[in-house]
Structures are given as C-alpha cells and as structure tokens.
Amino acid sequence: MASFLIEGGHPLSGTIVPQGAKNEALQVICATLLTSEEVVIRNIPDILDVNNLIQLLRDIGVKVERLSRNDYAFRADRLDLQYLESDEFVRKCAALRGSVLLIGPLLARMGKAVITQPGGDKIGRRRLDTHFLGFKYLGAKFKHIDERGVYEIGARQLRGCDMLLDEASVTGTANIIMAAVFAKGTTTIYNAACEPYLQQLCHMLNSMGASISGIASNLLTINGTGRLHGTEHRILPDMIEVGSFIGMAAMAGNGIRIKDVSLKNLGIIPDAFRRLGVRVTAEGDDIIIPQQKHYQIDSFIDGTIMTLSDAPWPGLTPDLLSVLIVVATQARGSVLFHQKMFESRLFFVDKLIDMGAQIILCDPHRAVVVGHDHKIRLRGGRMASPDIRAGIALLIAAMSASGKSRIDNIEQIDRGYEDIEARLNALGAKIERIA
C-alpha cells in the first residue's frame, strides 16, 4: 500500500491542464463492444480504474492498441464467450465499479451477460436497480445463481419501449442507452441522466450509426438499429479534476491557470466555488484563480446561512462536495453541506476535524463548516484515503496545512487522478510517494 508524504505551506503557481474525464472514459470504452469495427478514443486518462477496464476488455478478446499515452484503438471483432461466463471474469468485474457498464453492450450484442455487484468507492450503497429495471423493460430476463453469487441476464431480442426511470442514474442511463441501440423499434427513456459525459456517449454512438435524439435533456428517444460501425472520439476534460484544481488554488495557490477546461460543460461548478467567495475568472476556455488572502461565504438573499447540496445534472455533482468542504474550512463565514446521494461520503470530515477544522457532522448527510478565515491553519497529520474524492480533498488540506502529513491508501486517489503528485510538484507542491 503506497502513501503520500506532504510538506504543507508551499504555495502553488503556474499552469495545469486537466486530464480526460474518467466517467466519460468508462462509458465510451465499454461502448466499443457494440461494433466489430475499430473505434479510436483520444484523451483517455492514464488512471487505475480506466487501465483496469481496458485490461478487462483485453481479457475478453478485444484488440487494444495504444497509439500514444492517452489515445487508444479498440476492435471488438472476436469476443471470448467462454471467458465472459467464467468465474475469473466475474471476480475481476466485482473489483471494478466501471465493469457495470459492460452489461448493456454485452446484452445488446451478445444477447447475454453475467454480472455481480461491482466494487469501487466505500461511500455507501450504490444500487443497480435502475440498470436492472431498464433491461427488464427492454425484455431481458434475470436468473440468480446462488452458488456463484451472480445474475445471468439474457434476451433473444431486446424490444424498444417507453420507460420512466426510478432515478436519474448516470451509469444506469448509459447502460440502458447502450442496450437500446440494438433493440427492435423505438425506446424512450424519461428521467434520464443528462450529464455532459452522457451527452458525449450519445454523440459517439450517433457517429457510429445509432439514432439518439433528445441529447442534453432528460427525455431520450432511441431508434434501434441492427449494426454500428467504427468511429473516432475525443473525451472531454474531467470536470471533477477541474473543480479539484480550483479548490487547490483557493487553499494553497499563488495564482493558478487551469487550461482548456471546456467551460461550457462545467455547469454550476465555478459558481459553487464563487458562493464560498473564491474568485474564479474565465479567459477563453481557461480558468484563472488568483491568489486570495480572504474569501467570504455568501448568504442567501434573506440573510440565512448558505447551503450547498448535490443534485443530478445540471445540479452540483456530489463528487466535488469533499473538495468544497475543505475550501470552506478556510473561508470567512459558515456553510451547511447537504450530501443527499450517498450515505457515507461525509464521514471523512473526522480527519479534517483532527487537522483543526471546525466542522459539525450533523448526520451522515449534513455537515456545517465554520471557516477559519486563514486565522488558524490546518495542521498536518496522518490519515488514509477512504475514496477517490475524499482522498483528493485530504491532499488539498495537507498541502495547505502547517507541518507534514501522510496519506495512506493513495491507490484510491490513483483510481481517479493521473500522475497527481508530479503535476502538483511542478506547481510548487512538496509531495513524495513512498511504498
């Protein structure tokens, strides 16, 4: 298990470029299974979760060529059906959250899939009911195999239908879309998630010959087709990494430029930081965060305490609440954070409290942060990363803290951030990776 040793108090300055979007990469890489022709995907982030998914595709027979560090060509012209039903495949899927996105393409193209509960972050229950209900609407049948702890799912011919999703699940919507492109007839999905990464998946599928309309709305219409062809696709910058860098610049920055962020696809992320008083300015497609000695948390118009809560797109992504909480610890004023979508994501705040932050954890979903206004610095300490986003939040806290810190279990951070210590050290941070 690797760790980071961080020497806090070193100001960051310069320019940083965000990696490709992890969540989009997981979706579009799985979509390559829908055609036997070559699909080229560019700007794939070189991170653990994505690399594990690419290896899983190799294991099931997909020909994968690495064109450069972040560009790949995929050709799924000969899949190993025996391996797809093996215990080894099931075991590997169980260790990787992104493997759930294989179900839709395999069901659509092969007519069957074997699935188990996938792994990932320890942030509370992440149910798959939306995926299963969507496949059931399309005509798939499920069979639970008790001795293997898996579900077998199959359908001779998926059939289009009208469906109303029980929640706007991102991975659920993506999975159902990928299954529906081969369904006979027309499928409408109401209460569909509409994040930019889902929009990208739909655009990629359309470039492969699919017929998807309503993109960027919560009502999608998919006219089934019998075949998709190859294409070339470029992944968006990672909005969560952009938000993480804004948080770093606010806490430990001496002037940071974040380049090529695809500003139109960031939604309300910049405004969420502005509500904490952080100055965020746009210059072309770059974001600039100047050095700021003080930042004042806004109040609502009636003078009541500011509340920041997560919500489906175009609301605030839950993946950035951890970073926003850290930024709030050094703001002027108080703010209530309401994490609605996961049960355990706020539990990492006990580590910030140990570092000297003033945080009241009201319950598993709500925390009040009373900002220090930089009058009291956080102090270094030893901690472990419980998940990707809490891990990067703790790294931000450690970089701004007095003294030295150690973060264990940084494999969680590696799952979502490419070469993070090298990129931050280039800005002036002092971060060392140890085994």
PDB file of N, CA, C and O in Angstrom, residues 297-367:
ATOM      1  N   ILE A 297     -17.883  33.659   2.453  1.00  0.00           N
ATOM      2  CA  ILE A 297     -19.005  32.819   2.048  1.00  0.00           C
ATOM      3  C   ILE A 297     -20.258  33.681   1.878  1.00  0.00           C
ATOM      4  O   ILE A 297     -20.559  34.525   2.722  1.00  0.00           O
ATOM      5  N   ASP A 298     -20.962  33.467   0.777  1.00  0.00           N
ATOM      6  CA  ASP A 298     -22.214  34.187   0.547  1.00  0.00           C
ATOM      7  C   ASP A 298     -23.287  33.733   1.534  1.00  0.00           C
ATOM      8  O   ASP A 298     -23.201  32.649   2.125  1.00  0.00           O
ATOM      9  N   SER A 299     -24.295  34.565   1.681  1.00  0.00           N
ATOM     10  CA  SER A 299     -25.535  34.178   2.358  1.00  0.00           C
ATOM     11  C   SER A 299     -26.654  34.177   1.325  1.00  0.00           C
ATOM     12  O   SER A 299     -26.517  34.736   0.232  1.00  0.00           O
ATOM     13  N   PHE A 300     -27.755  33.531   1.653  1.00  0.00           N
ATOM     14  CA  PHE A 300     -28.923  33.636   0.784  1.00  0.00           C
ATOM     15  C   PHE A 300     -29.479  35.058   0.855  1.00  0.00           C
ATOM     16  O   PHE A 300     -29.126  35.850   1.743  1.00  0.00           O
ATOM     17  N   ILE A 301     -30.352  35.394  -0.065  1.00  0.00           N
ATOM     18  CA  ILE A 301     -30.868  36.762  -0.159  1.00  0.00           C
ATOM     19  C   ILE A 301     -31.518  37.214   1.140  1.00  0.00           C
ATOM     20  O   ILE A 301     -31.430  38.390   1.523  1.00  0.00           O
ATOM     21  N   ASP A 302     -32.166  36.278   1.845  1.00  0.00           N
ATOM     22  CA  ASP A 302     -32.840  36.655   3.093  1.00  0.00           C
ATOM     23  C   ASP A 302     -31.890  36.660   4.288  1.00  0.00           C
ATOM     24  O   ASP A 302     -32.326  36.838   5.434  1.00  0.00           O
ATOM     25  N   GLY A 303     -30.591  36.464   4.039  1.00  0.00           N
ATOM     26  CA  GLY A 303     -29.598  36.532   5.104  1.00  0.00           C
ATOM     27  C   GLY A 303     -29.330  35.217   5.803  1.00  0.00           C
ATOM     28  O   GLY A 303     -28.485  35.159   6.710  1.00  0.00           O
ATOM     29  N   THR A 304     -30.009  34.139   5.419  1.00  0.00           N
ATOM     30  CA  THR A 304     -29.800  32.849   6.086  1.00  0.00           C
ATOM     31  C   THR A 304     -28.519  32.188   5.596  1.00  0.00           C
ATOM     32  O   THR A 304     -27.960  32.545   4.555  1.00  0.00           O
ATOM     33  N   ILE A 305     -28.054  31.205   6.372  1.00  0.00           N
ATOM     34  CA  ILE A 305     -26.789  30.550   6.104  1.00  0.00           C
ATOM     35  C   ILE A 305     -26.827  29.842   4.750  1.00  0.00           C
ATOM     36  O   ILE A 305     -27.827  29.237   4.360  1.00  0.00           O
ATOM     37  N   MET A 306     -25.712  29.941   4.025  1.00  0.00           N
ATOM     38  CA  MET A 306     -25.594  29.306   2.729  1.00  0.00           C
ATOM     39  C   MET A 306     -25.643  27.785   2.876  1.00  0.00           C
ATOM     40  O   MET A 306     -25.041  27.215   3.791  1.00  0.00           O
ATOM     41  N   THR A 307     -26.373  27.121   1.973  1.00  0.00           N
ATOM     42  CA  THR A 307     -26.414  25.667   1.901  1.00  0.00           C
ATOM     43  C   THR A 307     -25.970  25.233   0.510  1.00  0.00           C
ATOM     44  O   THR A 307     -26.469  25.759  -0.494  1.00  0.00           O
ATOM     45  N   LEU A 308     -25.035  24.302   0.458  1.00  0.00           N
ATOM     46  CA  LEU A 308     -24.611  23.701  -0.809  1.00  0.00           C
ATOM     47  C   LEU A 308     -24.984  22.222  -0.764  1.00  0.00           C
ATOM     48  O   LEU A 308     -24.626  21.512   0.177  1.00  0.00           O
ATOM     49  N   SER A 309     -25.705  21.765  -1.776  1.00  0.00           N
ATOM     50  CA  SER A 309     -26.129  20.371  -1.812  1.00  0.00           C
ATOM     51  C   SER A 309     -25.945  19.814  -3.216  1.00  0.00           C
ATOM     52  O   SER A 309     -25.943  20.551  -4.206  1.00  0.00           O
ATOM     53  N   ASP A 310     -25.766  18.495  -3.274  1.00  0.00           N
ATOM     54  CA  ASP A 310     -25.595  17.834  -4.556  1.00  0.00           C
ATOM     55  C   ASP A 310     -26.959  17.541  -5.182  1.00  0.00           C
ATOM     56  O   ASP A 310     -27.982  17.486  -4.504  1.00  0.00           O
ATOM     57  N   ALA A 311     -26.942  17.369  -6.496  1.00  0.00           N
ATOM     58  CA  ALA A 311     -28.173  17.078  -7.234  1.00  0.00           C
ATOM     59  C   ALA A 311     -27.783  16.552  -8.608  1.00  0.00           C
ATOM     60  O   ALA A 311     -26.676  16.802  -9.092  1.00  0.00           O
ATOM     61  N   PRO A 312     -28.701  15.800  -9.255  1.00  0.00           N
ATOM     62  CA  PRO A 312     -28.424  15.377 -10.627  1.00  0.00           C
ATOM     63  C   PRO A 312     -28.178  16.585 -11.526  1.00  0.00           C
ATOM     64  O   PRO A 312     -28.701  17.673 -11.280  1.00  0.00           O
ATOM     65  N   TRP A 313     -27.406  16.363 -12.594  1.00  0.00           N
ATOM     66  CA  TRP A 313     -27.109  17.426 -13.551  1.00  0.00           C
ATOM     67  C   TRP A 313     -28.410  18.040 -14.073  1.00  0.00           C
ATOM     68  O   TRP A 313     -29.363  17.322 -14.312  1.00  0.00           O
ATOM     69  N   PRO A 314     -28.478  19.375 -14.163  1.00  0.00           N
ATOM     70  CA  PRO A 314     -27.379  20.339 -14.063  1.00  0.00           C
ATOM     71  C   PRO A 314     -27.102  20.859 -12.659  1.00  0.00           C
ATOM     72  O   PRO A 314     -26.520  21.936 -12.505  1.00  0.00           O
ATOM     73  N   GLY A 315     -27.510  20.109 -11.640  1.00  0.00           N
ATOM     74  CA  GLY A 315     -27.160  20.468 -10.270  1.00  0.00           C
ATOM     75  C   GLY A 315     -25.701  20.186  -9.975  1.00  0.00           C
ATOM     76  O   GLY A 315     -24.930  19.749 -10.839  1.00  0.00           O
ATOM     77  N   LEU A 316     -25.304  20.407  -8.736  1.00  0.00           N
ATOM     78  CA  LEU A 316     -23.907  20.262  -8.326  1.00  0.00           C
ATOM     79  C   LEU A 316     -23.552  18.790  -8.171  1.00  0.00           C
ATOM     80  O   LEU A 316     -24.221  18.048  -7.455  1.00  0.00           O
ATOM     81  N   THR A 317     -22.481  18.369  -8.818  1.00  0.00           N
ATOM     82  CA  THR A 317     -22.059  16.979  -8.744  1.00  0.00           C
ATOM     83  C   THR A 317     -21.640  16.598  -7.322  1.00  0.00           C
ATOM     84  O   THR A 317     -20.910  17.352  -6.667  1.00  0.00           O
ATOM     85  N   PRO A 318     -22.054  15.437  -6.829  1.00  0.00           N
ATOM     86  CA  PRO A 318     -21.646  15.018  -5.482  1.00  0.00           C
ATOM     87  C   PRO A 318     -20.146  14.778  -5.370  1.00  0.00           C
ATOM     88  O   PRO A 318     -19.599  14.812  -4.267  1.00  0.00           O
ATOM     89  N   ASP A 319     -19.478  14.550  -6.490  1.00  0.00           N
ATOM     90  CA  ASP A 319     -18.050  14.254  -6.458  1.00  0.00           C
ATOM     91  C   ASP A 319     -17.204  15.437  -5.994  1.00  0.00           C
ATOM     92  O   ASP A 319     -16.025  15.258  -5.679  1.00  0.00           O
ATOM     93  N   LEU A 320     -17.768  16.639  -5.971  1.00  0.00           N
ATOM     94  CA  LEU A 320     -16.974  17.806  -5.569  1.00  0.00           C
ATOM     95  C   LEU A 320     -17.310  18.315  -4.168  1.00  0.00           C
ATOM     96  O   LEU A 320     -16.662  19.259  -3.700  1.00  0.00           O
ATOM     97  N   LEU A 321     -18.270  17.727  -3.487  1.00  0.00           N
ATOM     98  CA  LEU A 321     -18.605  18.221  -2.147  1.00  0.00           C
ATOM     99  C   LEU A 321     -17.427  18.085  -1.185  1.00  0.00           C
ATOM    100  O   LEU A 321     -17.216  18.949  -0.330  1.00  0.00           O
ATOM    101  N   SER A 322     -16.651  17.005  -1.302  1.00  0.00           N
ATOM    102  CA  SER A 322     -15.495  16.823  -0.420  1.00  0.00           C
ATOM    103  C   SER A 322     -14.502  17.971  -0.576  1.00  0.00           C
ATOM    104  O   SER A 322     -13.969  18.499   0.414  1.00  0.00           O
ATOM    105  N   VAL A 323     -14.232  18.362  -1.825  1.00  0.00           N
ATOM    106  CA  VAL A 323     -13.300  19.462  -2.083  1.00  0.00           C
ATOM    107  C   VAL A 323     -13.873  20.776  -1.568  1.00  0.00           C
ATOM    108  O   VAL A 323     -13.158  21.580  -0.937  1.00  0.00           O
ATOM    109  N   LEU A 324     -15.146  21.029  -1.807  1.00  0.00           N
ATOM    110  CA  LEU A 324     -15.770  22.264  -1.344  1.00  0.00           C
ATOM    111  C   LEU A 324     -15.751  22.371   0.179  1.00  0.00           C
ATOM    112  O   LEU A 324     -15.569  23.460   0.734  1.00  0.00           O
ATOM    113  N   ILE A 325     -15.910  21.250   0.867  1.00  0.00           N
ATOM    114  CA  ILE A 325     -15.855  21.257   2.332  1.00  0.00           C
ATOM    115  C   ILE A 325     -14.477  21.703   2.802  1.00  0.00           C
ATOM    116  O   ILE A 325     -14.351  22.519   3.729  1.00  0.00           O
ATOM    117  N   VAL A 326     -13.421  21.194   2.183  1.00  0.00           N
ATOM    118  CA  VAL A 326     -12.066  21.595   2.567  1.00  0.00           C
ATOM    119  C   VAL A 326     -11.862  23.086   2.323  1.00  0.00           C
ATOM    120  O   VAL A 326     -11.307  23.801   3.171  1.00  0.00           O
ATOM    121  N   VAL A 327     -12.301  23.578   1.171  1.00  0.00           N
ATOM    122  CA  VAL A 327     -12.152  25.002   0.860  1.00  0.00           C
ATOM    123  C   VAL A 327     -12.885  25.851   1.904  1.00  0.00           C
ATOM    124  O   VAL A 327     -12.386  26.898   2.349  1.00  0.00           O
ATOM    125  N   ALA A 328     -14.066  25.399   2.333  1.00  0.00           N
ATOM    126  CA  ALA A 328     -14.854  26.164   3.303  1.00  0.00           C
ATOM    127  C   ALA A 328     -14.169  26.283   4.655  1.00  0.00           C
ATOM    128  O   ALA A 328     -14.436  27.232   5.409  1.00  0.00           O
ATOM    129  N   THR A 329     -13.269  25.349   4.988  1.00  0.00           N
ATOM    130  CA  THR A 329     -12.611  25.413   6.304  1.00  0.00           C
ATOM    131  C   THR A 329     -11.761  26.661   6.468  1.00  0.00           C
ATOM    132  O   THR A 329     -11.497  27.080   7.600  1.00  0.00           O
ATOM    133  N   GLN A 330     -11.322  27.276   5.371  1.00  0.00           N
ATOM    134  CA  GLN A 330     -10.503  28.480   5.471  1.00  0.00           C
ATOM    135  C   GLN A 330     -11.225  29.719   4.944  1.00  0.00           C
ATOM    136  O   GLN A 330     -10.600  30.765   4.748  1.00  0.00           O
ATOM    137  N   ALA A 331     -12.527  29.597   4.703  1.00  0.00           N
ATOM    138  CA  ALA A 331     -13.304  30.753   4.264  1.00  0.00           C
ATOM    139  C   ALA A 331     -13.708  31.601   5.467  1.00  0.00           C
ATOM    140  O   ALA A 331     -13.503  31.239   6.621  1.00  0.00           O
ATOM    141  N   ARG A 332     -14.300  32.748   5.203  1.00  0.00           N
ATOM    142  CA  ARG A 332     -14.862  33.614   6.243  1.00  0.00           C
ATOM    143  C   ARG A 332     -16.369  33.406   6.252  1.00  0.00           C
ATOM    144  O   ARG A 332     -17.055  33.730   5.289  1.00  0.00           O
ATOM    145  N   GLY A 333     -16.879  32.823   7.333  1.00  0.00           N
ATOM    146  CA  GLY A 333     -18.303  32.545   7.423  1.00  0.00           C
ATOM    147  C   GLY A 333     -18.580  31.066   7.609  1.00  0.00           C
ATOM    148  O   GLY A 333     -17.671  30.260   7.813  1.00  0.00           O
ATOM    149  N   SER A 334     -19.859  30.698   7.541  1.00  0.00           N
ATOM    150  CA  SER A 334     -20.295  29.321   7.770  1.00  0.00           C
ATOM    151  C   SER A 334     -21.156  28.856   6.608  1.00  0.00           C
ATOM    152  O   SER A 334     -21.811  29.659   5.936  1.00  0.00           O
ATOM    153  N   VAL A 335     -21.175  27.539   6.399  1.00  0.00           N
ATOM    154  CA  VAL A 335     -21.942  26.964   5.304  1.00  0.00           C
ATOM    155  C   VAL A 335     -22.384  25.559   5.699  1.00  0.00           C
ATOM    156  O   VAL A 335     -21.651  24.831   6.377  1.00  0.00           O
ATOM    157  N   LEU A 336     -23.599  25.208   5.289  1.00  0.00           N
ATOM    158  CA  LEU A 336     -24.126  23.861   5.506  1.00  0.00           C
ATOM    159  C   LEU A 336     -23.997  23.068   4.213  1.00  0.00           C
ATOM    160  O   LEU A 336     -24.448  23.513   3.151  1.00  0.00           O
ATOM    161  N   PHE A 337     -23.366  21.902   4.303  1.00  0.00           N
ATOM    162  CA  PHE A 337     -23.277  20.995   3.165  1.00  0.00           C
ATOM    163  C   PHE A 337     -24.276  19.865   3.363  1.00  0.00           C
ATOM    164  O   PHE A 337     -24.335  19.252   4.428  1.00  0.00           O
ATOM    165  N   HIS A 338     -25.050  19.584   2.313  1.00  0.00           N
ATOM    166  CA  HIS A 338     -26.063  18.533   2.374  1.00  0.00           C
ATOM    167  C   HIS A 338     -25.759  17.529   1.260  1.00  0.00           C
ATOM    168  O   HIS A 338     -25.975  17.798   0.084  1.00  0.00           O
ATOM    169  N   GLN A 339     -25.235  16.382   1.656  1.00  0.00           N
ATOM    170  CA  GLN A 339     -24.902  15.309   0.724  1.00  0.00           C
ATOM    171  C   GLN A 339     -26.096  14.359   0.672  1.00  0.00           C
ATOM    172  O   GLN A 339     -26.328  13.587   1.599  1.00  0.00           O
ATOM    173  N   LYS A 340     -26.850  14.426  -0.411  1.00  0.00           N
ATOM    174  CA  LYS A 340     -28.122  13.707  -0.488  1.00  0.00           C
ATOM    175  C   LYS A 340     -28.008  12.326  -1.120  1.00  0.00           C
ATOM    176  O   LYS A 340     -28.869  11.469  -0.882  1.00  0.00           O
ATOM    177  N   MET A 341     -26.967  12.083  -1.918  1.00  0.00           N
ATOM    178  CA  MET A 341     -26.997  10.930  -2.810  1.00  0.00           C
ATOM    179  C   MET A 341     -26.274   9.692  -2.274  1.00  0.00           C
ATOM    180  O   MET A 341     -26.484   8.594  -2.788  1.00  0.00           O
ATOM    181  N   PHE A 342     -25.406   9.851  -1.262  1.00  0.00           N
ATOM    182  CA  PHE A 342     -24.676   8.699  -0.713  1.00  0.00           C
ATOM    183  C   PHE A 342     -24.678   8.781   0.806  1.00  0.00           C
ATOM    184  O   PHE A 342     -24.619   9.863   1.379  1.00  0.00           O
ATOM    185  N   GLU A 343     -24.679   7.608   1.446  1.00  0.00           N
ATOM    186  CA  GLU A 343     -24.822   7.581   2.898  1.00  0.00           C
ATOM    187  C   GLU A 343     -23.543   7.902   3.654  1.00  0.00           C
ATOM    188  O   GLU A 343     -23.597   8.406   4.768  1.00  0.00           O
ATOM    189  N   SER A 344     -22.378   7.593   3.103  1.00  0.00           N
ATOM    190  CA  SER A 344     -21.143   7.600   3.895  1.00  0.00           C
ATOM    191  C   SER A 344     -20.104   8.600   3.415  1.00  0.00           C
ATOM    192  O   SER A 344     -18.973   8.571   3.882  1.00  0.00           O
ATOM    193  N   ARG A 345     -20.460   9.470   2.487  1.00  0.00           N
ATOM    194  CA  ARG A 345     -19.442  10.289   1.849  1.00  0.00           C
ATOM    195  C   ARG A 345     -18.908  11.399   2.757  1.00  0.00           C
ATOM    196  O   ARG A 345     -17.823  11.918   2.504  1.00  0.00           O
ATOM    197  N   LEU A 346     -19.641  11.772   3.786  1.00  0.00           N
ATOM    198  CA  LEU A 346     -19.190  12.851   4.663  1.00  0.00           C
ATOM    199  C   LEU A 346     -18.359  12.354   5.840  1.00  0.00           C
ATOM    200  O   LEU A 346     -17.824  13.170   6.597  1.00  0.00           O
ATOM    201  N   PHE A 347     -18.220  11.045   5.990  1.00  0.00           N
ATOM    202  CA  PHE A 347     -17.540  10.533   7.178  1.00  0.00           C
ATOM    203  C   PHE A 347     -16.054  10.888   7.200  1.00  0.00           C
ATOM    204  O   PHE A 347     -15.420  10.820   8.249  1.00  0.00           O
ATOM    205  N   PHE A 348     -15.481  11.298   6.053  1.00  0.00           N
ATOM    206  CA  PHE A 348     -14.071  11.664   6.031  1.00  0.00           C
ATOM    207  C   PHE A 348     -13.793  12.945   6.812  1.00  0.00           C
ATOM    208  O   PHE A 348     -12.627  13.250   7.111  1.00  0.00           O
ATOM    209  N   VAL A 349     -14.835  13.713   7.179  1.00  0.00           N
ATOM    210  CA  VAL A 349     -14.599  15.006   7.828  1.00  0.00           C
ATOM    211  C   VAL A 349     -13.961  14.847   9.199  1.00  0.00           C
ATOM    212  O   VAL A 349     -13.378  15.803   9.713  1.00  0.00           O
ATOM    213  N   ASP A 350     -14.040  13.633   9.799  1.00  0.00           N
ATOM    214  CA  ASP A 350     -13.367  13.457  11.085  1.00  0.00           C
ATOM    215  C   ASP A 350     -11.871  13.659  10.958  1.00  0.00           C
ATOM    216  O   ASP A 350     -11.205  14.112  11.893  1.00  0.00           O
ATOM    217  N   LYS A 351     -11.326  13.375   9.774  1.00  0.00           N
ATOM    218  CA  LYS A 351      -9.895  13.595   9.531  1.00  0.00           C
ATOM    219  C   LYS A 351      -9.591  15.086   9.461  1.00  0.00           C
ATOM    220  O   LYS A 351      -8.547  15.540   9.936  1.00  0.00           O
ATOM    221  N   LEU A 352     -10.504  15.866   8.862  1.00  0.00           N
ATOM    222  CA  LEU A 352     -10.327  17.322   8.823  1.00  0.00           C
ATOM    223  C   LEU A 352     -10.462  17.914  10.225  1.00  0.00           C
ATOM    224  O   LEU A 352      -9.738  18.853  10.581  1.00  0.00           O
ATOM    225  N   ILE A 353     -11.370  17.369  11.026  1.00  0.00           N
ATOM    226  CA  ILE A 353     -11.516  17.831  12.413  1.00  0.00           C
ATOM    227  C   ILE A 353     -10.229  17.580  13.186  1.00  0.00           C
ATOM    228  O   ILE A 353      -9.762  18.426  13.964  1.00  0.00           O
ATOM    229  N   ASP A 354      -9.602  16.408  12.964  1.00  0.00           N
ATOM    230  CA  ASP A 354      -8.314  16.118  13.607  1.00  0.00           C
ATOM    231  C   ASP A 354      -7.232  17.111  13.185  1.00  0.00           C
ATOM    232  O   ASP A 354      -6.290  17.361  13.943  1.00  0.00           O
ATOM    233  N   MET A 355      -7.374  17.689  11.977  1.00  0.00           N
ATOM    234  CA  MET A 355      -6.404  18.668  11.496  1.00  0.00           C
ATOM    235  C   MET A 355      -6.708  20.073  12.013  1.00  0.00           C
ATOM    236  O   MET A 355      -5.970  21.012  11.711  1.00  0.00           O
ATOM    237  N   GLY A 356      -7.795  20.224  12.759  1.00  0.00           N
ATOM    238  CA  GLY A 356      -8.129  21.513  13.345  1.00  0.00           C
ATOM    239  C   GLY A 356      -9.303  22.225  12.719  1.00  0.00           C
ATOM    240  O   GLY A 356      -9.641  23.341  13.117  1.00  0.00           O
ATOM    241  N   ALA A 357      -9.961  21.599  11.742  1.00  0.00           N
ATOM    242  CA  ALA A 357     -11.116  22.240  11.107  1.00  0.00           C
ATOM    243  C   ALA A 357     -12.299  22.273  12.067  1.00  0.00           C
ATOM    244  O   ALA A 357     -12.461  21.383  12.906  1.00  0.00           O
ATOM    245  N   GLN A 358     -13.118  23.308  11.940  1.00  0.00           N
ATOM    246  CA  GLN A 358     -14.329  23.434  12.744  1.00  0.00           C
ATOM    247  C   GLN A 358     -15.516  22.951  11.903  1.00  0.00           C
ATOM    248  O   GLN A 358     -16.068  23.692  11.091  1.00  0.00           O
ATOM    249  N   ILE A 359     -15.866  21.697  12.119  1.00  0.00           N
ATOM    250  CA  ILE A 359     -16.932  21.062  11.344  1.00  0.00           C
ATOM    251  C   ILE A 359     -17.858  20.333  12.301  1.00  0.00           C
ATOM    252  O   ILE A 359     -17.405  19.595  13.185  1.00  0.00           O
ATOM    253  N   ILE A 360     -19.138  20.538  12.135  1.00  0.00           N
ATOM    254  CA  ILE A 360     -20.151  19.807  12.897  1.00  0.00           C
ATOM    255  C   ILE A 360     -20.815  18.813  11.955  1.00  0.00           C
ATOM    256  O   ILE A 360     -21.487  19.214  10.990  1.00  0.00           O
ATOM    257  N   LEU A 361     -20.591  17.524  12.195  1.00  0.00           N
ATOM    258  CA  LEU A 361     -21.246  16.493  11.396  1.00  0.00           C
ATOM    259  C   LEU A 361     -22.618  16.237  12.011  1.00  0.00           C
ATOM    260  O   LEU A 361     -22.748  15.580  13.048  1.00  0.00           O
ATOM    261  N   CYS A 362     -23.647  16.754  11.372  1.00  0.00           N
ATOM    262  CA  CYS A 362     -24.995  16.683  11.932  1.00  0.00           C
ATOM    263  C   CYS A 362     -25.558  15.270  11.846  1.00  0.00           C
ATOM    264  O   CYS A 362     -26.235  14.805  12.767  1.00  0.00           O
ATOM    265  N   ASP A 363     -25.321  14.600  10.732  1.00  0.00           N
ATOM    266  CA  ASP A 363     -25.796  13.240  10.491  1.00  0.00           C
ATOM    267  C   ASP A 363     -25.025  12.750   9.261  1.00  0.00           C
ATOM    268  O   ASP A 363     -24.177  13.476   8.735  1.00  0.00           O
ATOM    269  N   PRO A 364     -25.275  11.529   8.774  1.00  0.00           N
ATOM    270  CA  PRO A 364     -24.495  11.042   7.624  1.00  0.00           C
ATOM    271  C   PRO A 364     -24.613  11.885   6.362  1.00  0.00           C
ATOM    272  O   PRO A 364     -23.815  11.714   5.444  1.00  0.00           O
ATOM    273  N   HIS A 365     -25.576  12.794   6.316  1.00  0.00           N
ATOM    274  CA  HIS A 365     -25.814  13.552   5.088  1.00  0.00           C
ATOM    275  C   HIS A 365     -25.546  15.051   5.206  1.00  0.00           C
ATOM    276  O   HIS A 365     -25.564  15.744   4.195  1.00  0.00           O
ATOM    277  N   ARG A 366     -25.334  15.568   6.426  1.00  0.00           N
ATOM    278  CA  ARG A 366     -25.207  17.021   6.582  1.00  0.00           C
ATOM    279  C   ARG A 366     -24.043  17.375   7.494  1.00  0.00           C
ATOM    280  O   ARG A 366     -23.825  16.718   8.528  1.00  0.00           O
ATOM    281  N   ALA A 367     -23.314  18.418   7.084  1.00  0.00           N
ATOM    282  CA  ALA A 367     -22.206  18.916   7.895  1.00  0.00           C
ATOM    283  C   ALA A 367     -22.177  20.433   7.802  1.00  0.00           C
ATOM    284  O   ALA A 367     -22.385  21.006   6.726  1.00  0.00           O
TER     285      ALA A 367
END
